[in-house]
Coordinates of C-alpha atoms in Angstrom, one line a residue:
M1 CA -89.8 66.0 -75.1
T2 CA -86.9 64.1 -73.4
A3 CA -84.8 65.6 -70.7
T4 CA -82.0 66.0 -73.2
T5 CA -84.0 67.7 -76.0
P6 CA -85.0 71.3 -75.3
A7 CA -88.6 72.3 -76.2
P8 CA -88.6 74.4 -79.4
K9 CA -90.1 77.9 -79.2
N10 CA -93.5 78.5 -80.6
D11 CA -92.3 80.8 -83.4
V12 CA -89.5 78.5 -84.6
P13 CA -90.0 76.7 -88.0
G14 CA -90.2 72.9 -87.5
R15 CA -91.2 73.2 -83.8
I16 CA -93.9 70.6 -84.1
M17 CA -91.7 68.0 -85.9
A18 CA -88.9 68.7 -83.4
R19 CA -91.3 68.1 -80.5
E20 CA -92.7 64.9 -82.0
M21 CA -89.2 63.5 -82.8
G22 CA -88.3 64.2 -79.1
E23 CA -91.3 62.2 -77.9
Q24 CA -90.1 59.0 -79.5
P25 CA -88.3 57.5 -76.4
A26 CA -91.5 58.0 -74.3
V27 CA -93.7 56.5 -77.0
L28 CA -91.4 53.4 -77.3
R29 CA -91.5 53.0 -73.5
R30 CA -95.3 53.3 -73.4
L31 CA -95.7 50.7 -76.1
L32 CA -93.3 48.3 -74.3
E33 CA -94.9 48.8 -70.9
E34 CA -98.6 49.3 -71.7
G35 CA -99.1 48.1 -75.3
A36 CA -97.1 44.9 -75.4
P37 CA -99.6 42.6 -73.5
G38 CA -102.4 43.5 -75.8
I39 CA -100.3 43.0 -78.9
R40 CA -99.2 39.6 -77.6
Q41 CA -102.8 38.6 -77.1
V42 CA -103.7 39.6 -80.6
A43 CA -100.7 37.7 -82.0
Q44 CA -101.6 34.6 -80.0
E45 CA -105.2 34.6 -81.3
I46 CA -104.0 35.0 -84.9
A47 CA -101.2 32.4 -84.6
A48 CA -103.9 29.9 -83.4
R49 CA -105.6 30.4 -86.8
N50 CA -102.4 29.3 -88.6
P51 CA -102.4 31.8 -91.5
R52 CA -100.7 30.3 -94.7
F53 CA -99.6 33.6 -96.2
V54 CA -99.4 37.3 -95.3
L55 CA -100.4 40.3 -97.3
L56 CA -99.3 43.8 -96.2
T57 CA -101.2 46.9 -97.2
A58 CA -100.1 50.5 -96.6
R59 CA -99.2 53.9 -98.2
G60 CA -96.3 56.3 -97.7
T61 CA -94.4 56.1 -94.4
S62 CA -96.7 53.2 -93.3
D63 CA -95.6 51.3 -96.5
N64 CA -92.0 51.5 -95.2
A65 CA -93.1 50.1 -91.9
A66 CA -95.0 47.3 -93.7
L67 CA -91.9 46.5 -95.6
Y68 CA -90.0 46.1 -92.3
A69 CA -92.8 43.7 -91.2
K70 CA -92.2 41.7 -94.4
Y71 CA -88.6 41.2 -93.5
L72 CA -89.5 40.2 -90.0
L73 CA -92.2 37.7 -91.0
E74 CA -90.1 36.0 -93.7
I75 CA -86.9 35.9 -91.7
R76 CA -88.2 35.2 -88.2
L77 CA -91.2 33.0 -89.1
G78 CA -90.4 31.7 -92.6
L79 CA -93.9 32.9 -93.6
P80 CA -94.3 34.0 -97.2
C81 CA -95.4 37.7 -97.6
G82 CA -96.4 40.1 -100.2
L83 CA -97.1 43.8 -100.5
T84 CA -100.5 44.4 -102.0
S85 CA -101.4 46.6 -105.0
M86 CA -104.7 48.1 -103.7
S87 CA -105.9 49.2 -107.1
T88 CA -106.4 45.6 -108.1
T89 CA -109.3 45.7 -105.6
T90 CA -110.4 49.3 -105.5
A91 CA -110.0 50.2 -109.2
Y92 CA -110.3 46.8 -111.0
G93 CA -112.6 45.0 -108.6
A94 CA -110.5 41.8 -108.3
R95 CA -111.7 39.4 -105.6
P96 CA -108.9 36.8 -105.0
D97 CA -109.6 34.0 -102.6
L98 CA -108.0 35.1 -99.3
T99 CA -109.1 32.2 -97.1
D100 CA -106.6 31.7 -94.3
V101 CA -104.5 34.7 -95.5
L102 CA -103.5 37.3 -92.9
V103 CA -103.9 40.8 -94.2
I104 CA -102.1 43.5 -92.2
T105 CA -103.0 47.1 -93.0
V106 CA -100.7 49.7 -91.6
S107 CA -101.9 53.3 -91.4
Q108 CA -101.1 56.2 -89.1
S109 CA -104.6 57.7 -89.3
G110 CA -106.6 54.7 -90.4
G111 CA -108.7 57.1 -92.5
S112 CA -107.6 56.6 -96.2
P113 CA -110.6 55.3 -98.2
D114 CA -108.6 52.9 -100.3
L115 CA -107.1 51.3 -97.2
V116 CA -110.5 50.9 -95.7
A117 CA -112.1 49.6 -98.9
S118 CA -109.3 47.1 -99.6
T119 CA -109.4 45.8 -96.0
R120 CA -113.1 45.4 -96.1
A121 CA -112.9 43.5 -99.4
A122 CA -110.1 41.3 -98.0
R123 CA -112.3 40.4 -95.0
E124 CA -115.2 39.6 -97.2
A125 CA -112.8 37.3 -99.3
G126 CA -112.0 35.3 -96.2
A127 CA -108.9 37.0 -94.9
I128 CA -107.9 37.4 -91.3
T129 CA -107.6 41.2 -91.1
L130 CA -105.4 43.2 -88.7
A131 CA -105.2 47.0 -88.6
V132 CA -102.1 48.6 -87.1
T133 CA -102.9 52.3 -86.5
N134 CA -102.4 55.3 -84.3
N135 CA -106.2 55.7 -84.1
P136 CA -108.3 52.8 -82.5
G137 CA -111.5 54.8 -83.4
S138 CA -110.6 55.0 -87.1
P139 CA -112.7 53.6 -90.0
L140 CA -109.8 51.1 -90.8
A141 CA -109.9 49.8 -87.2
G142 CA -113.6 49.5 -87.5
V143 CA -113.6 47.2 -90.6
S144 CA -110.7 45.0 -89.4
E145 CA -111.2 41.9 -87.3
Y146 CA -108.2 42.8 -85.1
H147 CA -106.5 46.0 -84.2
V148 CA -103.1 47.1 -82.8
D149 CA -102.8 50.6 -81.4
V150 CA -99.2 52.0 -81.8
M151 CA -100.0 54.4 -78.9
A152 CA -97.9 57.3 -80.3
G153 CA -100.4 60.0 -79.3
P154 CA -101.6 62.8 -81.6
E155 CA -99.2 63.5 -84.4
K156 CA -99.6 67.0 -85.9
A157 CA -96.5 67.6 -88.0
L158 CA -97.0 66.6 -91.6
P159 CA -93.8 64.5 -91.7
A160 CA -94.5 61.3 -89.7
T161 CA -91.8 60.5 -87.2
K162 CA -93.0 59.1 -83.9
T163 CA -95.8 57.1 -85.6
Y164 CA -93.2 55.4 -87.8
T165 CA -90.9 54.2 -85.0
A166 CA -94.0 53.2 -83.0
S167 CA -95.3 51.2 -85.9
L168 CA -92.0 49.4 -86.3
L169 CA -92.0 48.5 -82.6
A170 CA -95.6 47.4 -82.6
L171 CA -95.0 45.2 -85.7
Y172 CA -91.9 43.7 -84.1
L173 CA -93.8 42.9 -80.9
F174 CA -96.6 41.4 -83.0
V175 CA -94.2 39.1 -85.0
E176 CA -92.5 38.1 -81.8
G177 CA -95.9 37.2 -80.3
L178 CA -96.7 35.1 -83.4
R179 CA -93.5 33.1 -82.8
G180 CA -94.0 32.8 -79.0
G181 CA -91.2 35.2 -78.2
D182 CA -91.1 37.9 -75.5
G183 CA -89.8 40.8 -77.5
G184 CA -86.9 41.2 -75.1
A185 CA -84.6 42.5 -77.8
A186 CA -86.6 45.8 -77.8
K187 CA -86.1 46.7 -74.1
P188 CA -82.9 48.9 -74.6
L189 CA -84.5 50.9 -77.4
P190 CA -86.1 53.8 -75.4
D191 CA -82.9 54.7 -73.7
L192 CA -80.8 54.3 -76.9
A193 CA -83.3 56.5 -78.8
E194 CA -82.9 59.2 -76.1
Q195 CA -79.1 59.1 -76.5
L196 CA -79.5 59.5 -80.3
L197 CA -81.7 62.5 -79.9
A198 CA -79.2 64.1 -77.6
R199 CA -76.7 64.2 -80.5
Q200 CA -78.7 66.7 -82.6
D201 CA -75.8 69.1 -82.7
E202 CA -73.8 66.4 -84.4
V203 CA -76.5 66.0 -87.1
R204 CA -76.8 69.7 -87.5
A205 CA -73.1 69.9 -88.5
L206 CA -73.6 67.1 -91.0
A207 CA -76.6 68.9 -92.4
A208 CA -74.5 71.9 -93.2
R209 CA -72.4 69.7 -95.4
Y210 CA -75.5 68.6 -97.4
R211 CA -77.7 71.7 -97.4
F212 CA -76.9 72.5 -101.1
A213 CA -77.2 68.9 -102.4
E214 CA -79.2 68.7 -105.6
R215 CA -79.8 64.9 -105.3
M216 CA -79.2 62.1 -102.8
V217 CA -79.0 58.4 -103.1
I218 CA -79.8 56.2 -100.1
T219 CA -79.1 52.5 -100.0
S220 CA -79.1 49.6 -97.6
R221 CA -79.9 45.8 -97.6
G222 CA -81.9 43.5 -95.4
Y223 CA -83.6 45.1 -92.4
G224 CA -82.0 48.4 -93.2
Y225 CA -83.7 48.7 -96.6
P226 CA -87.0 50.1 -95.2
T227 CA -85.0 52.7 -93.3
A228 CA -83.4 53.8 -96.6
K229 CA -86.8 54.2 -98.2
E230 CA -88.2 56.1 -95.2
A231 CA -85.2 58.4 -95.0
A232 CA -85.6 59.2 -98.7
L233 CA -89.2 60.0 -98.2
K234 CA -88.5 62.3 -95.2
L235 CA -85.8 64.2 -97.2
M236 CA -88.1 64.6 -100.2
E237 CA -91.2 65.7 -98.3
T238 CA -89.4 68.2 -96.0
S239 CA -86.4 69.6 -97.9
Y240 CA -87.7 68.8 -101.5
I241 CA -84.3 67.3 -102.4
P242 CA -84.8 64.4 -104.8
A243 CA -83.7 61.4 -102.8
L244 CA -83.6 58.0 -104.5
S245 CA -83.7 54.8 -102.4
Y246 CA -82.3 51.5 -103.6
S247 CA -81.5 48.1 -102.3
G248 CA -77.8 47.8 -102.4
A249 CA -78.2 44.9 -104.9
D250 CA -80.5 47.0 -107.1
L251 CA -78.0 49.9 -107.0
L252 CA -75.4 47.7 -108.7
H253 CA -77.8 46.8 -111.5
G254 CA -77.6 50.1 -113.4
P255 CA -78.2 53.1 -111.0
L256 CA -74.6 53.0 -109.8
A257 CA -73.7 54.7 -113.1
M258 CA -75.3 58.0 -111.8
V259 CA -73.1 58.0 -108.6
D260 CA -70.3 60.6 -108.7
N261 CA -68.2 62.5 -106.2
V262 CA -70.8 65.4 -106.0
S263 CA -74.2 63.8 -105.1
P264 CA -74.1 62.3 -101.6
V265 CA -74.8 58.6 -101.0
I266 CA -76.2 57.7 -97.7
A267 CA -75.7 54.1 -96.7
V268 CA -77.7 52.5 -93.8
V269 CA -75.4 49.8 -92.6
T270 CA -77.2 47.4 -90.2
D271 CA -74.8 45.6 -87.9
G272 CA -75.4 42.0 -89.0
K273 CA -76.1 40.0 -92.1
G274 CA -77.7 42.9 -93.9
G275 CA -74.6 45.0 -93.4
E276 CA -72.4 42.1 -94.5
A277 CA -74.4 41.8 -97.7
L278 CA -74.0 45.6 -98.3
Q279 CA -70.2 45.5 -98.0
P280 CA -69.5 44.9 -101.7
V281 CA -71.7 47.9 -102.5
L282 CA -69.8 50.1 -100.1
D283 CA -66.5 49.0 -101.7
R284 CA -67.8 49.9 -105.1
L285 CA -69.1 53.3 -103.9
R286 CA -65.7 54.1 -102.4
G287 CA -64.0 52.9 -105.6
R288 CA -66.1 55.5 -107.5
G289 CA -65.0 58.3 -105.2
A290 CA -68.6 58.7 -103.9
D291 CA -69.3 61.2 -101.1
L292 CA -70.4 58.4 -98.8
F293 CA -72.3 59.1 -95.6
V294 CA -72.7 56.0 -93.4
V295 CA -75.2 55.5 -90.6
G296 CA -74.1 52.4 -88.8
P297 CA -71.4 50.8 -86.6
R298 CA -68.2 52.8 -85.9
H299 CA -65.9 50.8 -88.1
Q300 CA -68.1 51.4 -91.1
V301 CA -68.4 55.2 -90.4
E302 CA -64.6 55.4 -90.1
Q303 CA -64.2 54.2 -93.7
A304 CA -66.7 56.7 -95.1
S305 CA -66.5 60.4 -96.0
A306 CA -68.9 61.3 -93.2
G307 CA -71.3 59.5 -91.0
F308 CA -73.2 58.9 -87.7
V309 CA -72.2 56.1 -85.4
L310 CA -75.1 54.0 -84.1
P311 CA -75.0 52.2 -80.8
T312 CA -75.3 48.7 -82.3
E313 CA -73.3 46.7 -79.8
G314 CA -75.6 44.2 -78.2
V315 CA -78.6 45.4 -80.2
A316 CA -80.3 42.7 -82.2
E317 CA -80.2 43.3 -86.0
E318 CA -84.0 43.0 -86.3
V319 CA -84.6 46.0 -84.0
Q320 CA -81.8 48.3 -85.2
P321 CA -84.1 50.0 -87.8
I322 CA -86.0 51.6 -84.9
L323 CA -82.8 53.4 -84.1
E324 CA -81.4 53.9 -87.6
I325 CA -84.1 56.2 -88.7
I326 CA -83.8 58.7 -85.8
P327 CA -80.6 60.4 -87.0
L328 CA -82.0 60.4 -90.5
Q329 CA -85.2 62.1 -89.3
L330 CA -82.9 64.7 -87.6
L331 CA -80.9 65.1 -90.8
A332 CA -84.1 65.8 -92.9
Y333 CA -85.2 68.3 -90.2
E334 CA -81.8 70.0 -90.0
V335 CA -81.3 70.1 -93.8
T336 CA -84.7 71.7 -94.3
I337 CA -84.1 74.3 -91.6
A338 CA -80.7 75.1 -93.2
R339 CA -82.4 75.6 -96.6
G340 CA -84.7 78.2 -95.0
Q341 CA -87.8 76.0 -95.2
D342 CA -90.4 74.8 -92.6
P343 CA -90.5 71.0 -92.1
D344 CA -93.8 71.3 -90.3
A345 CA -95.6 72.5 -93.5
P346 CA -94.3 70.8 -96.6
R347 CA -96.0 72.2 -99.7
A348 CA -98.9 70.3 -101.3
L349 CA -99.1 67.8 -98.5
A350 CA -102.0 66.8 -96.2
K351 CA -101.8 64.8 -92.9
V352 CA -104.4 62.3 -94.1
T353 CA -104.0 61.4 -97.8
E354 CA -107.3 60.3 -99.2
T355 CA -106.7 58.0 -102.2
H356 CA -109.3 55.7 -103.7

């Protein structure tokens, strides 16, 4: 836990999730101080092989981290990327030619059979394979040519929190390594994450506003879109509130019709080009009288029904998602507690999901 986040009592629902959310500043520091040199070495070795294309493979929370990597790779490197459909390999037996293709598989546990099988098949098809996991001894790490450890430590709560932000940071450092950068934009993140966690009372007050919500819509654009998807997943798996995530552009193509002044809309407004692209969507939402909750810069929050101000000044747009998700993790936690449920033990979920 951080110095500003009190340790939850053993008999309090959500104590494990609370503890692991509180560990995020320390995890980010450890990754920057201890993990960065190894990640840079892996990146340099892969860059020397000059991959022509990138395929990203993941499930659940890790899929949202992979989507973040897609934005990084396409924007920062101009490298074309795709998100794989694993069933083409595991169910249909397709064997595409993956010579000189970089296949990055992201998995908290590294244990899901379909991830292992598809990565093994990719390597046999000529791909350069990289596993990004929280478990260097996992089957996935074993079948991959390269491995990056996100160094989050054991994660016991069913909702993934610290492994998500650690995966984002590891992927950012890897992409920076590919382009010969030093990843310096990430240096302020541990201290800023600590500041965000210290504002839990502020989030608790917001949670009281939304505890009876029957549905939520979450939207963003650019680097913030993976945050919107991850926030929706966290709300659904902890509080069971149906939460629909849309790119702001997609929201305007039909789903906007379901927005009213009752169901909250959460907008993740990254300070930069993604936020600028989202502005017409925010204007349309306000025009429809939406209950608009903004996570982003102060001037955007001040124009919304409610919100949470992020410390974005001087923070590069590409690393803001590592901060954006923290108040939304807290919101999912607090809404779940307010609804009388235990976020540590969502019904029908297992820590390692074994799909084939």
